[in-house]
């Protein structure tokens, strides 16, 4: 089963209502609200945009919206729970069934967590296996090892990021997420000794080609 750590969904504007005006930023032109936006980065990443001109609802969120069940990541069997958790925040009311019926995933981070206590050896072997440095950019960004296709066209760009997920969760940037959990030690124990492979897909065309989606 495919699992994701981040997805972006575009659906009909009809799938959002009861917007909390105190939480959303309104963009007004000629006295008319054209867009309303909400965005946070902690304890998880969440972005909601109601675009009244394009008649679109845009939702982007990370797997941390699953809270203590974050280890499950986002997949077809729990996407309903992700959207329900967003509704529980009291920001707005999402029509979950409507989003699942007509929404399109336009961006996603596909993930696979692998048990390994030596992330460095994995990345060193992968670095040694890359022979075409004109076609692929290979570099370290912080503690992450990144292999990226060296192209300008968005639909052809692909980026694979590899990192120690257990260590990443211990960083200060994840402190508010960890402290929000009912049983943080259980989640930290799950990711201890796990290496994450994360493939960033940034367009519908990329998603179709990479994931072999034909309809």
Tab-separated table of C-alpha atoms in Angstrom:
chain	number	residue	atom	x	y	z
A	1	UNK	CA	0.000	0.000	0.000
A	2	UNK	CA	1.283	3.451	-0.918
A	3	UNK	CA	1.917	5.730	2.052
A	4	UNK	CA	2.515	9.466	2.135
A	5	UNK	CA	3.983	11.928	4.609
A	6	UNK	CA	2.516	14.940	2.836
A	7	UNK	CA	-0.253	15.454	0.304
A	8	UNK	CA	-1.926	18.349	-1.455
A	9	UNK	CA	-5.555	17.978	-2.505
A	10	UNK	CA	-7.545	20.264	-4.799
A	11	UNK	CA	-11.330	19.963	-4.846
A	12	UNK	CA	-14.499	22.035	-5.254
A	13	UNK	CA	-15.083	25.174	-3.195
A	14	UNK	CA	-18.412	23.586	-2.257
A	15	UNK	CA	-16.521	21.233	0.067
A	16	UNK	CA	-15.749	23.914	2.667
A	17	UNK	CA	-18.125	25.877	4.910
A	18	UNK	CA	-18.335	27.496	8.356
A	19	UNK	CA	-14.962	29.203	7.942
A	20	UNK	CA	-13.701	30.719	11.198
A	21	UNK	CA	-13.063	34.318	10.150
A	22	UNK	CA	-10.773	34.855	13.160
A	23	UNK	CA	-8.407	32.101	12.026
A	24	UNK	CA	-8.324	32.647	8.264
A	25	UNK	CA	-6.634	35.471	6.395
A	26	UNK	CA	-9.029	37.061	3.910
A	27	UNK	CA	-7.790	38.548	0.643
A	28	UNK	CA	-10.172	41.266	-0.474
A	29	UNK	CA	-10.338	42.939	-3.891
A	30	UNK	CA	-12.839	45.667	-4.724
A	31	UNK	CA	-14.653	44.955	-1.490
A	32	UNK	CA	-15.128	41.246	-2.278
A	33	UNK	CA	-13.418	38.336	-0.532
A	34	UNK	CA	-11.480	36.504	-3.252
A	35	UNK	CA	-9.538	34.061	-1.081
A	36	UNK	CA	-9.344	32.877	2.495
A	37	UNK	CA	-6.225	31.146	3.764
A	38	UNK	CA	-5.035	29.356	6.881
A	39	UNK	CA	-1.498	28.095	7.445
A	40	UNK	CA	0.550	26.647	10.309
A	41	UNK	CA	3.876	24.790	10.456
A	42	UNK	CA	3.741	23.511	14.042
A	43	UNK	CA	2.922	21.060	15.582
A	44	UNK	CA	2.259	19.866	12.022
A	45	UNK	CA	2.097	21.476	8.608
A	46	UNK	CA	-1.412	22.430	7.505
A	47	UNK	CA	-2.563	24.747	4.714
A	48	UNK	CA	-6.170	25.448	3.732
A	49	UNK	CA	-7.159	27.820	0.934
A	50	UNK	CA	-10.632	28.708	-0.266
A	51	UNK	CA	-10.249	30.324	-3.696
A	52	UNK	CA	-13.607	31.811	-4.659
A	53	UNK	CA	-12.460	33.056	-8.059
A	54	UNK	CA	-11.220	29.637	-9.182
A	55	UNK	CA	-13.962	27.875	-7.212
A	56	UNK	CA	-11.318	25.635	-5.633
A	57	UNK	CA	-10.523	24.306	-2.189
A	58	UNK	CA	-6.850	23.509	-1.590
A	59	UNK	CA	-5.742	21.447	1.397
A	60	UNK	CA	-2.148	20.455	2.113
A	61	UNK	CA	-1.097	18.589	5.245
A	62	UNK	CA	1.489	16.216	6.672
A	63	UNK	CA	1.069	12.830	8.293
A	64	UNK	CA	1.541	14.406	11.720
A	65	UNK	CA	-2.148	15.373	11.529
A	66	UNK	CA	-2.673	11.712	12.583
A	67	UNK	CA	-1.115	12.588	15.964
A	68	UNK	CA	-0.255	9.404	17.929
A	69	UNK	CA	-0.963	7.355	14.801
A	70	UNK	CA	1.658	9.222	12.771
A	71	UNK	CA	3.606	5.993	12.266
A	72	UNK	CA	0.772	4.815	9.979
A	73	UNK	CA	1.444	7.739	7.585
A	74	UNK	CA	-1.291	8.873	5.172
A	75	UNK	CA	-2.905	6.170	3.041
A	76	UNK	CA	-6.203	5.289	1.413
A	77	UNK	CA	-7.637	3.685	4.550
A	78	UNK	CA	-7.031	6.627	6.905
A	79	UNK	CA	-7.399	9.706	4.670
A	80	UNK	CA	-10.895	10.076	6.123
A	81	UNK	CA	-9.367	10.259	9.631
A	82	UNK	CA	-6.879	12.933	8.491
A	83	UNK	CA	-9.679	15.156	7.208
A	84	UNK	CA	-11.792	14.466	10.276
A	85	UNK	CA	-8.893	15.556	12.511
A	86	UNK	CA	-8.723	18.819	10.551
A	87	UNK	CA	-12.433	19.336	11.145
A	88	UNK	CA	-11.873	18.791	14.870
A	89	UNK	CA	-9.631	21.880	14.955
A	90	UNK	CA	-12.694	24.099	14.548
A	91	UNK	CA	-11.169	26.098	11.699
A	92	UNK	CA	-13.867	25.242	9.190
A	93	UNK	CA	-16.129	22.406	8.159
A	94	UNK	CA	-14.808	20.175	5.394
A	95	UNK	CA	-17.209	17.973	3.437
A	96	UNK	CA	-15.078	14.863	3.738
A	97	UNK	CA	-17.152	12.700	1.439
A	98	UNK	CA	-17.238	15.462	-1.185
A	99	UNK	CA	-13.451	15.856	-1.061
A	100	UNK	CA	-12.905	12.111	-1.396
A	101	UNK	CA	-15.386	11.965	-4.282
A	102	UNK	CA	-14.054	14.811	-6.463
A	103	UNK	CA	-10.713	15.861	-4.992
A	104	UNK	CA	-7.429	15.385	-6.866
A	105	UNK	CA	-4.027	14.803	-5.286
A	106	UNK	CA	-1.678	17.178	-7.103
A	107	UNK	CA	1.409	16.851	-4.914
A	108	UNK	CA	2.675	14.135	-2.563
A	109	UNK	CA	5.672	12.831	-0.641
A	110	UNK	CA	5.699	9.047	-1.006
A	111	UNK	CA	7.443	7.371	1.936
A	112	UNK	CA	8.899	4.065	3.003
A	113	UNK	CA	10.459	3.536	6.435
A	114	UNK	CA	13.124	0.828	6.623
A	115	UNK	CA	14.671	-0.683	9.731
A	116	UNK	CA	18.364	0.183	9.768
A	117	UNK	CA	20.627	1.546	12.501
A	118	UNK	CA	23.286	2.781	10.057
A	119	UNK	CA	21.818	5.461	7.810
A	120	UNK	CA	25.302	6.690	6.886
A	121	UNK	CA	26.278	3.401	5.222
A	122	UNK	CA	23.111	3.453	3.105
A	123	UNK	CA	23.750	6.969	1.852
A	124	UNK	CA	27.435	6.288	1.185
A	125	UNK	CA	26.543	3.244	-0.929
A	126	UNK	CA	23.922	5.227	-2.842
A	127	UNK	CA	26.370	8.050	-3.462
A	128	UNK	CA	28.885	5.572	-4.850
A	129	UNK	CA	26.206	4.121	-7.124
A	130	UNK	CA	25.434	7.410	-8.879
A	131	UNK	CA	27.595	7.648	-12.001
A	132	UNK	CA	25.904	10.396	-14.037
A	133	UNK	CA	26.438	13.596	-12.040
A	134	UNK	CA	25.153	15.730	-14.894
A	135	UNK	CA	21.785	14.020	-14.798
A	136	UNK	CA	21.524	13.756	-11.006
A	137	UNK	CA	22.428	16.205	-8.240
A	138	UNK	CA	23.742	14.391	-5.158
A	139	UNK	CA	24.244	16.340	-1.966
A	140	UNK	CA	23.662	16.582	1.761
A	141	UNK	CA	21.171	19.161	3.002
A	142	UNK	CA	21.594	19.294	6.756
A	143	UNK	CA	21.246	15.710	7.962
A	144	UNK	CA	19.391	14.660	4.815
A	145	UNK	CA	20.929	12.862	1.847
A	146	UNK	CA	19.311	14.054	-1.387
A	147	UNK	CA	19.383	12.723	-4.953
A	148	UNK	CA	17.604	15.025	-7.397
A	149	UNK	CA	17.066	14.833	-11.129
A	150	UNK	CA	18.873	17.788	-12.703
A	151	UNK	CA	16.149	19.203	-14.948
A	152	UNK	CA	14.317	22.519	-15.192
A	153	UNK	CA	10.906	21.242	-16.286
A	154	UNK	CA	8.676	20.785	-13.232
A	155	UNK	CA	6.941	17.682	-14.544
A	156	UNK	CA	10.298	15.876	-14.871
A	157	UNK	CA	11.759	16.901	-11.507
A	158	UNK	CA	12.133	14.159	-8.915
A	159	UNK	CA	13.834	14.264	-5.543
A	160	UNK	CA	14.638	11.358	-3.238
A	161	UNK	CA	15.488	12.263	0.348
A	162	UNK	CA	16.948	9.759	2.803
A	163	UNK	CA	17.355	10.413	6.514
A	164	UNK	CA	17.307	8.907	10.001
A	165	UNK	CA	13.677	9.399	11.006
A	166	UNK	CA	14.281	8.625	14.671
A	167	UNK	CA	16.921	11.344	14.960
A	168	UNK	CA	14.810	13.783	12.930
A	169	UNK	CA	11.929	13.487	15.407
A	170	UNK	CA	14.285	14.384	18.247
A	171	UNK	CA	15.070	17.775	16.724
A	172	UNK	CA	13.845	21.011	18.288
A	173	UNK	CA	11.551	21.683	15.305
A	174	UNK	CA	9.491	18.613	16.263
A	175	UNK	CA	9.313	19.381	19.969
A	176	UNK	CA	5.811	20.876	19.870
A	177	UNK	CA	4.505	17.870	17.914
A	178	UNK	CA	6.030	15.351	20.323
A	179	UNK	CA	4.708	17.237	23.353
A	180	UNK	CA	1.200	17.229	21.852
A	181	UNK	CA	1.016	13.420	21.834
A	182	UNK	CA	-0.694	11.276	24.439
A	183	UNK	CA	2.086	8.674	24.315
A	184	UNK	CA	5.194	10.270	22.776
A	185	UNK	CA	7.578	7.526	23.922
A	186	UNK	CA	5.633	4.895	21.983
A	187	UNK	CA	5.969	6.873	18.757
A	188	UNK	CA	9.647	7.666	19.334
A	189	UNK	CA	10.347	3.988	20.015
A	190	UNK	CA	8.614	3.057	16.753
A	191	UNK	CA	10.850	5.335	14.682
A	192	UNK	CA	14.057	4.537	16.540
A	193	UNK	CA	16.388	2.774	14.083
A	194	UNK	CA	14.234	3.654	11.070
A	195	UNK	CA	15.612	5.192	7.873
A	196	UNK	CA	13.088	7.056	5.753
A	197	UNK	CA	13.082	7.073	1.954
A	198	UNK	CA	10.960	10.005	0.788
A	199	UNK	CA	10.166	10.671	-2.876
A	200	UNK	CA	8.804	14.153	-3.603
A	201	UNK	CA	6.320	14.265	-6.502
A	202	UNK	CA	5.210	17.787	-7.408
A	203	UNK	CA	2.651	17.477	-10.204
A	204	UNK	CA	-0.222	15.269	-11.343
A	205	UNK	CA	1.858	14.142	-14.315
A	206	UNK	CA	4.685	13.051	-12.017
A	207	UNK	CA	2.273	11.191	-9.773
A	208	UNK	CA	0.705	9.350	-12.716
A	209	UNK	CA	4.017	8.319	-14.284
A	210	UNK	CA	5.825	7.382	-11.097
A	211	UNK	CA	2.951	5.563	-9.430
A	212	UNK	CA	1.625	3.970	-12.655
A	213	UNK	CA	-1.787	5.626	-12.443
A	214	UNK	CA	-3.602	5.393	-15.755
A	215	UNK	CA	-7.042	6.823	-14.962
